[in-house]
Amino acid sequence: MLPSALRQLVQAFSGLPGVGEKSALRFALHLVLERPALLGQMSIALEHAAHSVRACQRCGNIATADGSEPILCNICSDPARDNRVLCVVARIQDLFALERSGAMRGRYFVLGRLLSPIDGVSPEDLPIAQLRACLHENITEVVIATPPSVAGEATALHLARELGDSVTVSRIASGVPHGGELEFADAITLGRAISGRQGVRG
Ligand SMILES: [Zn+2]
């Protein structure tokens, strides 16, 4: 029933997290019929992003692919960052929030997921090997900044067990509400959470 170009657009939208087929159709019709200029803008932005935006090969942050290898983000390639501290976050949004707070001057590692047996995420699914690869000899402390939720705490404990033998592991202080996302915490709260971090034993 739908023209194939529109069908492709609906299919693409319904591949996004939280977007069902009905919403995908609504988005597609809205763009095509009411916002053709935005559709053109999106097409350029999508193509640009597809060519130049990648995950940092060291930490998982967003990086720009400029032809050089390995692809590193602006934090990994910044010589002024504190090489002794590595901050582990669940998501890139949490890294952004900590960067906005200015409280973390070290480097990061983005896990991309949290331990959650209910959702089928077991310890083997965590990128421990990649994380270990980031633990070069200069690192003296790993700060675990996973959210203060059940999954975030379980992940923190697991990481402390895995890494505790080779490096000091600390956990951000509470202050971020339990179950809350770091992304929505204000800079002062995040600053306190980082400065009040405490050692964890696995
Ligand atoms: Zn990086």
CSV table of C-alpha atoms and ligand atoms in Angstrom, one decimal:
chain,number,residue,atom,x,y,z
A,1,MET,CA,0.0,0.0,0.0
A,2,LEU,CA,2.8,2.4,0.9
A,3,PRO,CA,5.2,3.6,-1.8
A,4,SER,CA,8.4,1.7,-1.4
A,5,ALA,CA,10.4,4.9,-0.5
A,6,LEU,CA,8.0,5.6,2.3
A,7,ARG,CA,8.0,2.0,3.4
A,8,GLN,CA,11.8,2.1,3.7
A,9,LEU,CA,11.5,5.3,5.8
A,10,VAL,CA,9.0,3.7,8.2
A,11,GLN,CA,11.2,0.6,8.4
A,12,ALA,CA,14.2,2.8,9.3
A,13,PHE,CA,12.3,4.7,12.0
A,14,SER,CA,10.9,1.5,13.6
A,15,GLY,CA,14.5,0.3,14.1
A,16,LEU,CA,15.0,3.0,16.7
A,17,PRO,CA,14.7,2.1,20.3
A,18,GLY,CA,11.2,2.7,21.7
A,19,VAL,CA,9.6,3.5,18.3
A,20,GLY,CA,6.9,1.1,17.2
A,21,GLU,CA,5.4,0.8,13.7
A,22,LYS,CA,2.6,3.3,14.3
A,23,SER,CA,5.0,6.0,15.6
A,24,ALA,CA,7.4,5.2,12.7
A,25,LEU,CA,4.6,5.8,10.2
A,26,ARG,CA,3.5,9.0,11.9
A,27,PHE,CA,7.1,10.3,11.7
A,28,ALA,CA,7.5,9.4,8.1
A,29,LEU,CA,4.2,10.9,7.0
A,30,HIS,CA,5.0,14.1,9.0
A,31,LEU,CA,8.3,14.5,7.4
A,32,VAL,CA,7.3,13.8,3.9
A,33,LEU,CA,4.1,15.8,3.9
A,34,GLU,CA,4.7,18.6,6.3
A,35,ARG,CA,8.4,19.0,6.8
A,36,PRO,CA,10.2,18.3,3.5
A,37,ALA,CA,12.9,20.8,4.5
A,38,LEU,CA,13.6,18.9,7.7
A,39,LEU,CA,13.6,15.7,5.8
A,40,GLY,CA,16.4,17.1,3.5
A,41,GLN,CA,18.3,18.3,6.5
A,42,MET,CA,18.0,14.9,8.2
A,43,SER,CA,19.2,13.1,5.1
A,44,ILE,CA,22.4,15.3,5.0
A,45,ALA,CA,23.0,14.9,8.8
A,46,LEU,CA,22.4,11.1,8.6
A,47,GLU,CA,24.9,10.7,5.8
A,48,HIS,CA,27.4,12.9,7.5
A,49,ALA,CA,27.1,11.0,10.8
A,50,ALA,CA,27.3,7.6,9.0
A,51,HIS,CA,30.6,8.6,7.5
A,52,SER,CA,32.3,10.4,10.3
A,53,VAL,CA,30.9,9.4,13.7
A,54,ARG,CA,32.3,6.3,15.3
A,55,ALA,CA,32.9,4.9,18.8
A,56,CYS,CA,36.4,5.7,20.2
A,57,GLN,CA,38.3,2.4,19.9
A,58,ARG,CA,39.8,2.9,23.4
A,59,CYS,CA,37.0,4.1,25.6
A,60,GLY,CA,33.7,3.8,23.7
A,61,ASN,CA,33.0,7.6,23.7
A,62,ILE,CA,31.8,9.3,20.5
A,63,ALA,CA,34.7,10.1,18.2
A,64,THR,CA,35.2,11.6,14.8
A,65,ALA,CA,36.7,9.4,12.1
A,66,ASP,CA,39.2,11.5,10.2
A,67,GLY,CA,41.1,8.7,8.6
A,68,SER,CA,43.7,8.2,11.4
A,69,GLU,CA,44.0,4.9,13.2
A,70,PRO,CA,43.1,4.1,15.9
A,71,ILE,CA,40.0,6.2,16.1
A,72,LEU,CA,40.2,8.1,19.4
A,73,CYS,CA,37.8,10.6,21.0
A,74,ASN,CA,38.9,14.1,22.1
A,75,ILE,CA,39.3,12.9,25.7
A,76,CYS,CA,41.6,9.9,24.8
A,77,SER,CA,43.7,12.1,22.5
A,78,ASP,CA,44.0,15.0,25.0
A,79,PRO,CA,47.5,14.9,26.6
A,80,ALA,CA,46.3,17.2,29.4
A,81,ARG,CA,43.9,14.7,30.9
A,82,ASP,CA,44.9,12.9,34.2
A,83,ASN,CA,46.3,9.6,33.1
A,84,ARG,CA,46.1,8.1,36.6
A,85,VAL,CA,42.3,8.0,36.9
A,86,LEU,CA,40.0,5.9,34.8
A,87,CYS,CA,36.2,6.6,35.3
A,88,VAL,CA,33.9,3.7,34.3
A,89,VAL,CA,30.4,4.8,33.2
A,90,ALA,CA,27.4,2.9,31.9
A,91,ARG,CA,26.5,5.1,29.0
A,92,ILE,CA,27.9,7.9,26.9
A,93,GLN,CA,25.3,10.2,28.3
A,94,ASP,CA,26.8,9.7,31.7
A,95,LEU,CA,30.2,10.6,30.4
A,96,PHE,CA,28.7,13.8,29.0
A,97,ALA,CA,27.1,14.6,32.3
A,98,LEU,CA,30.4,14.1,34.2
A,99,GLU,CA,32.2,16.2,31.6
A,100,ARG,CA,29.7,19.0,32.1
A,101,SER,CA,30.2,18.9,35.8
A,102,GLY,CA,34.0,19.4,35.4
A,103,ALA,CA,34.6,17.1,38.3
A,104,MET,CA,36.4,14.3,36.4
A,105,ARG,CA,39.8,15.2,34.9
A,106,GLY,CA,40.8,11.6,34.2
A,107,ARG,CA,39.9,9.4,31.3
A,108,TYR,CA,36.8,7.2,30.8
A,109,PHE,CA,35.6,3.8,29.8
A,110,VAL,CA,32.0,3.4,28.6
A,111,LEU,CA,30.6,-0.1,29.5
A,112,GLY,CA,27.6,0.2,27.2
A,113,ARG,CA,25.5,-2.0,29.5
A,114,LEU,CA,24.9,-3.0,33.1
A,115,LEU,CA,24.8,-6.4,34.7
A,116,SER,CA,21.2,-7.4,34.7
A,117,PRO,CA,20.3,-11.1,34.7
A,118,ILE,CA,16.6,-10.2,34.2
A,119,ASP,CA,17.5,-8.5,30.9
A,120,GLY,CA,19.8,-11.3,30.0
A,121,VAL,CA,23.0,-9.4,30.7
A,122,SER,CA,25.5,-11.6,32.5
A,123,PRO,CA,29.1,-11.0,33.6
A,124,GLU,CA,30.4,-12.4,30.4
A,125,ASP,CA,28.5,-9.7,28.5
A,126,LEU,CA,30.5,-6.9,30.1
A,127,PRO,CA,33.5,-5.7,28.1
A,128,ILE,CA,36.0,-6.6,30.9
A,129,ALA,CA,38.8,-7.5,28.4
A,130,GLN,CA,38.6,-4.1,26.7
A,131,LEU,CA,38.5,-2.4,30.2
A,132,ARG,CA,41.6,-4.3,31.3
A,133,ALA,CA,43.3,-3.2,28.1
A,134,CYS,CA,42.8,0.4,29.2
A,135,LEU,CA,44.5,-0.3,32.6
A,136,HIS,CA,48.1,0.7,31.6
A,137,GLU,CA,50.7,1.1,34.2
A,138,ASN,CA,50.0,4.8,34.9
A,139,ILE,CA,46.5,4.1,36.2
A,140,THR,CA,46.3,4.1,39.9
A,141,GLU,CA,42.5,4.4,40.4
A,142,VAL,CA,39.4,3.2,38.7
A,143,VAL,CA,36.4,5.2,39.6
A,144,ILE,CA,33.1,3.4,39.0
A,145,ALA,CA,30.4,5.8,38.1
A,146,THR,CA,27.6,3.4,37.2
A,147,PRO,CA,24.2,4.7,38.3
A,148,PRO,CA,22.9,4.0,41.8
A,149,SER,CA,20.4,1.4,40.7
A,150,VAL,CA,20.3,-2.3,41.4
A,151,ALA,CA,22.0,-3.0,38.1
A,152,GLY,CA,24.5,-0.2,38.6
A,153,GLU,CA,25.5,-1.5,42.1
A,154,ALA,CA,25.8,-5.1,40.9
A,155,THR,CA,28.0,-4.0,38.1
A,156,ALA,CA,30.2,-1.9,40.4
A,157,LEU,CA,30.7,-4.8,42.7
A,158,HIS,CA,31.5,-7.2,39.8
A,159,LEU,CA,34.0,-4.7,38.4
A,160,ALA,CA,35.6,-4.3,41.9
A,161,ARG,CA,36.0,-8.1,42.1
A,162,GLU,CA,37.5,-8.3,38.6
A,163,LEU,CA,39.9,-5.3,38.9
A,164,GLY,CA,40.5,-5.0,42.6
A,165,ASP,CA,43.7,-7.0,42.6
A,166,SER,CA,45.5,-4.8,40.2
A,167,VAL,CA,44.3,-1.3,40.9
A,168,THR,CA,42.4,0.8,43.6
A,169,VAL,CA,38.7,0.7,42.8
A,170,SER,CA,36.4,3.4,44.1
A,171,ARG,CA,32.7,4.0,43.8
A,172,ILE,CA,31.1,7.5,43.4
A,173,ALA,CA,29.4,8.7,46.6
A,174,SER,CA,25.6,8.7,46.8
A,175,GLY,CA,23.9,11.9,46.2
A,176,VAL,CA,22.6,10.9,42.8
A,177,PRO,CA,19.1,9.6,43.9
A,178,HIS,CA,18.8,5.8,43.9
A,179,GLY,CA,17.5,4.5,40.6
A,180,GLY,CA,18.3,7.9,39.0
A,181,GLU,CA,20.4,8.5,35.9
A,182,LEU,CA,23.6,10.5,36.1
A,183,GLU,CA,22.5,12.3,33.0
A,184,PHE,CA,19.8,14.1,35.0
A,185,ALA,CA,21.9,15.0,38.1
A,186,ASP,CA,23.1,18.5,38.3
A,187,ALA,CA,26.8,19.4,38.1
A,188,ILE,CA,27.1,20.1,41.9
A,189,THR,CA,25.7,16.8,42.8
A,190,LEU,CA,27.9,15.0,40.4
A,191,GLY,CA,30.9,17.0,41.6
A,192,ARG,CA,30.2,15.9,45.2
A,193,ALA,CA,29.6,12.3,44.0
A,194,ILE,CA,33.1,12.2,42.4
A,195,SER,CA,34.9,14.0,45.2
A,196,GLY,CA,33.2,11.9,47.9
A,197,ARG,CA,34.0,8.6,46.2
A,198,GLN,CA,35.0,5.6,48.4
A,199,GLY,CA,37.1,2.5,47.9
A,200,VAL,CA,35.3,-0.7,47.0
A,201,ARG,CA,36.4,-4.2,47.9
A,202,GLY,CA,35.1,-6.9,45.6
B,1,ZN,ZN,38.1,7.7,24.0
